[in-house]
GROMACS .gro file of C-alpha atoms in nm:
model
  265
    1UNK     CA    1  10.950   9.584  13.654
    2UNK     CA    2  11.157   9.583  13.357
    3UNK     CA    3  10.903   9.802  13.158
    4UNK     CA    4  10.869  10.050  13.432
    5UNK     CA    5  11.210  10.098  13.554
    6UNK     CA    6  11.422  10.043  13.247
    7UNK     CA    7  11.219  10.049  12.914
    8UNK     CA    8  10.986  10.336  12.988
    9UNK     CA    9  11.242  10.577  13.113
   10UNK     CA   10  11.465  10.499  12.812
   11UNK     CA   11  11.182  10.564  12.586
   12UNK     CA   12  11.074  10.888  12.755
   13UNK     CA   13  11.436  11.024  12.743
   14UNK     CA   14  11.493  10.947  12.375
   15UNK     CA   15  11.160  11.081  12.281
   16UNK     CA   16  11.242  11.428  12.450
   17UNK     CA   17  11.562  11.447  12.290
   18UNK     CA   18  11.381  11.381  11.942
   19UNK     CA   19  11.120  11.656  12.024
   20UNK     CA   20  11.394  11.897  12.076
   21UNK     CA   21  11.508  11.834  11.715
   22UNK     CA   22  11.147  11.891  11.571
   23UNK     CA   23  11.120  12.214  11.790
   24UNK     CA   24  11.459  12.337  11.635
   25UNK     CA   25  11.634  12.373  11.958
   26UNK     CA   26  11.983  12.547  11.947
   27UNK     CA   27  12.279  12.322  11.920
   28UNK     CA   28  12.087  12.056  11.737
   29UNK     CA   29  12.271  11.943  11.425
   30UNK     CA   30  12.189  11.667  11.148
   31UNK     CA   31  12.420  11.431  11.351
   32UNK     CA   32  12.224  11.490  11.667
   33UNK     CA   33  11.878  11.442  11.497
   34UNK     CA   34  12.009  11.114  11.333
   35UNK     CA   35  12.129  10.995  11.681
   36UNK     CA   36  11.816  11.096  11.844
   37UNK     CA   37  11.614  10.900  11.564
   38UNK     CA   38  11.819  10.605  11.626
   39UNK     CA   39  11.774  10.608  12.004
   40UNK     CA   40  11.398  10.632  11.970
   41UNK     CA   41  11.399  10.354  11.722
   42UNK     CA   42  11.621  10.135  11.929
   43UNK     CA   43  11.401  10.208  12.253
   44UNK     CA   44  11.088  10.148  12.076
   45UNK     CA   45  11.210   9.819  11.918
   46UNK     CA   46  11.318   9.693  12.252
   47UNK     CA   47  10.979   9.782  12.392
   48UNK     CA   48  10.801   9.578  12.120
   49UNK     CA   49  11.046   9.303  12.178
   50UNK     CA   50  10.951   9.277  12.552
   51UNK     CA   51  10.587   9.295  12.442
   52UNK     CA   52  10.602   9.007  12.183
   53UNK     CA   53  10.773   8.803  12.469
   54UNK     CA   54  10.528   8.874  12.720
   55UNK     CA   55  10.257   8.801  12.481
   56UNK     CA   56  10.391   8.476  12.377
   57UNK     CA   57  10.450   8.386  12.729
   58UNK     CA   58  10.065   8.454  12.804
   59UNK     CA   59   9.923   8.441  13.149
   60UNK     CA   60   9.987   8.734  13.374
   61UNK     CA   61  10.258   8.866  13.114
   62UNK     CA   62   9.960   8.920  12.866
   63UNK     CA   63   9.891   9.237  13.065
   64UNK     CA   64  10.232   9.380  12.985
   65UNK     CA   65  10.187   9.294  12.636
   66UNK     CA   66   9.824   9.452  12.612
   67UNK     CA   67   9.997   9.784  12.769
   68UNK     CA   68  10.292   9.791  12.518
   69UNK     CA   69  10.062   9.708  12.225
   70UNK     CA   70   9.809   9.985  12.332
   71UNK     CA   71  10.078  10.233  12.388
   72UNK     CA   72  10.256  10.202  12.061
   73UNK     CA   73   9.916  10.220  11.846
   74UNK     CA   74   9.806  10.518  12.059
   75UNK     CA   75  10.114  10.716  11.977
   76UNK     CA   76  10.142  10.614  11.629
   77UNK     CA   77   9.768  10.727  11.577
   78UNK     CA   78   9.726  10.997  11.811
   79UNK     CA   79  10.079  11.112  11.919
   80UNK     CA   80  10.044  11.031  12.285
   81UNK     CA   81   9.978  10.778  12.545
   82UNK     CA   82  10.017  10.763  12.917
   83UNK     CA   83  10.384  10.651  12.878
   84UNK     CA   84  10.514  10.933  12.606
   85UNK     CA   85  10.421  11.158  12.328
   86UNK     CA   86  10.525  11.326  12.038
   87UNK     CA   87  10.399  11.678  11.927
   88UNK     CA   88  10.154  11.630  11.655
   89UNK     CA   89  10.246  11.784  11.320
   90UNK     CA   90  10.059  12.105  11.235
   91UNK     CA   91   9.789  12.129  10.969
   92UNK     CA   92  10.060  12.282  10.725
   93UNK     CA   93  10.267  11.989  10.785
   94UNK     CA   94  10.016  11.735  10.745
   95UNK     CA   95   9.966  11.869  10.387
   96UNK     CA   96  10.301  11.697  10.306
   97UNK     CA   97  10.365  11.446  10.567
   98UNK     CA   98  10.647  11.261  10.396
   99UNK     CA   99  10.884  11.573  10.429
  100UNK     CA  100  10.799  11.661  10.784
  101UNK     CA  101  11.036  11.499  11.060
  102UNK     CA  102  10.748  11.516  11.321
  103UNK     CA  103  10.508  11.333  11.101
  104UNK     CA  104  10.762  11.050  11.016
  105UNK     CA  105  10.837  11.004  11.389
  106UNK     CA  106  10.479  10.841  11.434
  107UNK     CA  107  10.607  10.595  11.185
  108UNK     CA  108  10.872  10.477  11.454
  109UNK     CA  109  10.610  10.329  11.715
  110UNK     CA  110  10.398  10.180  11.419
  111UNK     CA  111  10.699  10.011  11.309
  112UNK     CA  112  10.753   9.869  11.664
  113UNK     CA  113  10.396   9.752  11.675
  114UNK     CA  114  10.439   9.592  11.326
  115UNK     CA  115  10.740   9.393  11.462
  116UNK     CA  116  10.533   9.273  11.765
  117UNK     CA  117  10.250   9.139  11.527
  118UNK     CA  118  10.508   8.965  11.310
  119UNK     CA  119  10.634   8.730  11.564
  120UNK     CA  120  10.546   8.365  11.490
  121UNK     CA  121  10.588   8.201  11.838
  122UNK     CA  122  10.360   8.157  12.106
  123UNK     CA  123  10.011   7.998  12.132
  124UNK     CA  124   9.740   8.062  11.876
  125UNK     CA  125   9.551   8.327  12.066
  126UNK     CA  126   9.794   8.605  12.174
  127UNK     CA  127   9.769   8.810  11.843
  128UNK     CA  128   9.401   8.779  11.851
  129UNK     CA  129   9.394   8.939  12.205
  130UNK     CA  130   9.641   9.217  12.085
  131UNK     CA  131   9.407   9.298  11.808
  132UNK     CA  132   9.118   9.326  12.026
  133UNK     CA  133   9.289   9.577  12.247
  134UNK     CA  134   9.421   9.794  11.975
  135UNK     CA  135   9.174   9.767  11.676
  136UNK     CA  136   8.927  10.001  11.856
  137UNK     CA  137   9.211  10.260  11.902
  138UNK     CA  138   9.281  10.262  11.517
  139UNK     CA  139   8.922  10.245  11.397
  140UNK     CA  140   8.841  10.545  11.605
  141UNK     CA  141   9.144  10.728  11.459
  142UNK     CA  142   9.048  10.643  11.101
  143UNK     CA  143   8.670  10.767  11.135
  144UNK     CA  144   8.818  11.105  11.278
  145UNK     CA  145   9.063  11.139  10.997
  146UNK     CA  146   8.800  11.030  10.731
  147UNK     CA  147   8.680  11.376  10.675
  148UNK     CA  148   8.997  11.516  10.627
  149UNK     CA  149   9.128  11.626  10.276
  150UNK     CA  150   9.494  11.585  10.379
  151UNK     CA  151   9.684  11.279  10.294
  152UNK     CA  152   9.665  10.990  10.539
  153UNK     CA  153   9.857  11.054  10.861
  154UNK     CA  154  10.176  10.828  10.827
  155UNK     CA  155  10.137  10.679  11.170
  156UNK     CA  156   9.794  10.558  11.131
  157UNK     CA  157   9.868  10.453  10.782
  158UNK     CA  158  10.157  10.243  10.875
  159UNK     CA  159   9.947  10.060  11.165
  160UNK     CA  160   9.677   9.992  10.899
  161UNK     CA  161   9.933   9.834  10.665
  162UNK     CA  162  10.093   9.627  10.948
  163UNK     CA  163   9.761   9.502  11.052
  164UNK     CA  164   9.679   9.398  10.722
  165UNK     CA  165   9.989   9.210  10.647
  166UNK     CA  166  10.055   9.048  10.965
  167UNK     CA  167   9.704   8.956  11.103
  168UNK     CA  168   9.451   8.696  10.955
  169UNK     CA  169   9.141   8.807  10.768
  170UNK     CA  170   8.947   8.587  11.039
  171UNK     CA  171   9.100   8.777  11.325
  172UNK     CA  172   9.053   9.139  11.169
  173UNK     CA  173   8.694   9.063  11.050
  174UNK     CA  174   8.608   9.138  10.668
  175UNK     CA  175   8.407   9.462  10.765
  176UNK     CA  176   8.709   9.613  10.952
  177UNK     CA  177   8.942   9.521  10.660
  178UNK     CA  178   8.698   9.717  10.413
  179UNK     CA  179   8.706  10.021  10.647
  180UNK     CA  180   9.092  10.011  10.640
  181UNK     CA  181   9.126   9.962  10.258
  182UNK     CA  182   9.034  10.335  10.169
  183UNK     CA  183   9.319  10.466  10.395
  184UNK     CA  184   9.561  10.216  10.256
  185UNK     CA  185   9.463  10.313   9.909
  186UNK     CA  186   9.484  10.687   9.989
  187UNK     CA  187   9.849  10.637  10.101
  188UNK     CA  188   9.928  10.461   9.788
  189UNK     CA  189   9.797  10.753   9.570
  190UNK     CA  190   9.999  10.996   9.783
  191UNK     CA  191  10.331  10.829   9.769
  192UNK     CA  192  10.263  10.768   9.386
  193UNK     CA  193  10.214  11.148   9.329
  194UNK     CA  194  10.536  11.243   9.539
  195UNK     CA  195  10.787  11.031   9.346
  196UNK     CA  196  11.023  11.337   9.330
  197UNK     CA  197  11.065  11.331   9.715
  198UNK     CA  198  11.106  10.971   9.703
  199UNK     CA  199  11.403  11.003   9.446
  200UNK     CA  200  11.577  11.274   9.638
  201UNK     CA  201  11.579  11.024   9.962
  202UNK     CA  202  11.696  11.239  10.264
  203UNK     CA  203  11.411  11.315  10.494
  204UNK     CA  204  11.186  11.062  10.308
  205UNK     CA  205  11.380  10.758  10.402
  206UNK     CA  206  11.136  10.636  10.681
  207UNK     CA  207  10.853  10.726  10.424
  208UNK     CA  208  11.008  10.463  10.193
  209UNK     CA  209  10.938  10.195  10.478
  210UNK     CA  210  10.594  10.309  10.501
  211UNK     CA  211  10.550  10.254  10.134
  212UNK     CA  212  10.700   9.915  10.156
  213UNK     CA  213  10.472   9.786  10.394
  214UNK     CA  214  10.158   9.968  10.204
  215UNK     CA  215  10.268   9.755   9.885
  216UNK     CA  216  10.305   9.432  10.072
  217UNK     CA  217   9.955   9.486  10.243
  218UNK     CA  218   9.808   9.573   9.899
  219UNK     CA  219   9.961   9.246   9.753
  220UNK     CA  220   9.809   9.034  10.042
  221UNK     CA  221   9.459   9.192   9.988
  222UNK     CA  222   9.459   9.125   9.603
  223UNK     CA  223   9.540   8.782   9.686
  224UNK     CA  224   9.310   8.706   9.940
  225UNK     CA  225   9.006   8.953   9.871
  226UNK     CA  226   9.022   9.120   9.542
  227UNK     CA  227   8.688   9.184   9.539
  228UNK     CA  228   8.719   9.437   9.806
  229UNK     CA  229   8.966   9.662   9.581
  230UNK     CA  230   8.778   9.635   9.260
  231UNK     CA  231   8.608   9.985   9.291
  232UNK     CA  232   8.955  10.126   9.355
  233UNK     CA  233   9.126   9.981   9.024
  234UNK     CA  234   9.112  10.307   8.866
  235UNK     CA  235   9.355  10.478   9.101
  236UNK     CA  236   9.527  10.171   9.188
  237UNK     CA  237   9.681  10.059   8.856
  238UNK     CA  238   9.791  10.411   8.770
  239UNK     CA  239   9.967  10.445   9.110
  240UNK     CA  240  10.132  10.118   9.077
  241UNK     CA  241  10.261  10.208   8.727
  242UNK     CA  242  10.408  10.535   8.859
  243UNK     CA  243  10.575  10.357   9.143
  244UNK     CA  244  10.718  10.095   8.935
  245UNK     CA  245  10.884  10.324   8.698
  246UNK     CA  246  11.026  10.567   8.946
  247UNK     CA  247  11.407  10.659   8.877
  248UNK     CA  248  11.507  10.660   9.252
  249UNK     CA  249  11.779  10.530   9.468
  250UNK     CA  250  11.881  10.158   9.493
  251UNK     CA  251  11.710  10.115   9.833
  252UNK     CA  252  11.390  10.199   9.628
  253UNK     CA  253  11.430   9.887   9.401
  254UNK     CA  254  11.271   9.634   9.617
  255UNK     CA  255  10.941   9.868   9.627
  256UNK     CA  256  10.966   9.868   9.256
  257UNK     CA  257  10.941   9.487   9.249
  258UNK     CA  258  10.650   9.466   9.487
  259UNK     CA  259  10.449   9.733   9.276
  260UNK     CA  260  10.532   9.503   8.970
  261UNK     CA  261  10.417   9.203   9.144
  262UNK     CA  262  10.093   9.388   9.255
  263UNK     CA  263  10.031   9.467   8.880
  264UNK     CA  264  10.081   9.113   8.786
  265UNK     CA  265   9.819   8.966   9.057
   0.00000   0.00000   0.00000
């Protein structure tokens, strides 16, 4: 009831407001843009909180958790679900997604999904159930994006990184992890080639969140299955060196430390 009567309408309303800023509606200011983004983020985070509580409770509540997790991953990967939708960035915008607000919006549901996965309470099987429901959505998207020469879409890239960070190797499966790694590495390379954008901050702030989770996921992969990234060493090391030496804002410092940690591993 809470999901249908409170959470879903709140998410739909905040998403509609944010979409107006993407479309360049009249009267939209930077303050309005920031407020709309904050409202969407808050609504999605509450949606994820409700989902994680339902997942931990189990029983009939598990269906609510399934619905929320699937919705967040669908929107992060494809821009739409039965509950709400973002207008997908055009081909031109996808050439440089870190600068496109519409592209960055896909990061918000991915981050909310990541917060669901990171919850430590509940029984031993709820996270496995969530992965069973959402992994096919992600893998289908990755297969469709595999032939594109554009940088990886930020939403699906963020979902990949969150799954690799928060889910055990056993639950994901070694073959699925190997299919995810090229997307993770492509994201790492893309960010390392756009250090000037990171240094300026501004619209790229949410992109920094994606970079953080990419680096964290890479650090985990290097620890648990380094053999899976051996063939990518030629691009991983230069990318990490670039990322660790970037003269950016103070908020970028944690990313530099994680990049250095990856190099040490």
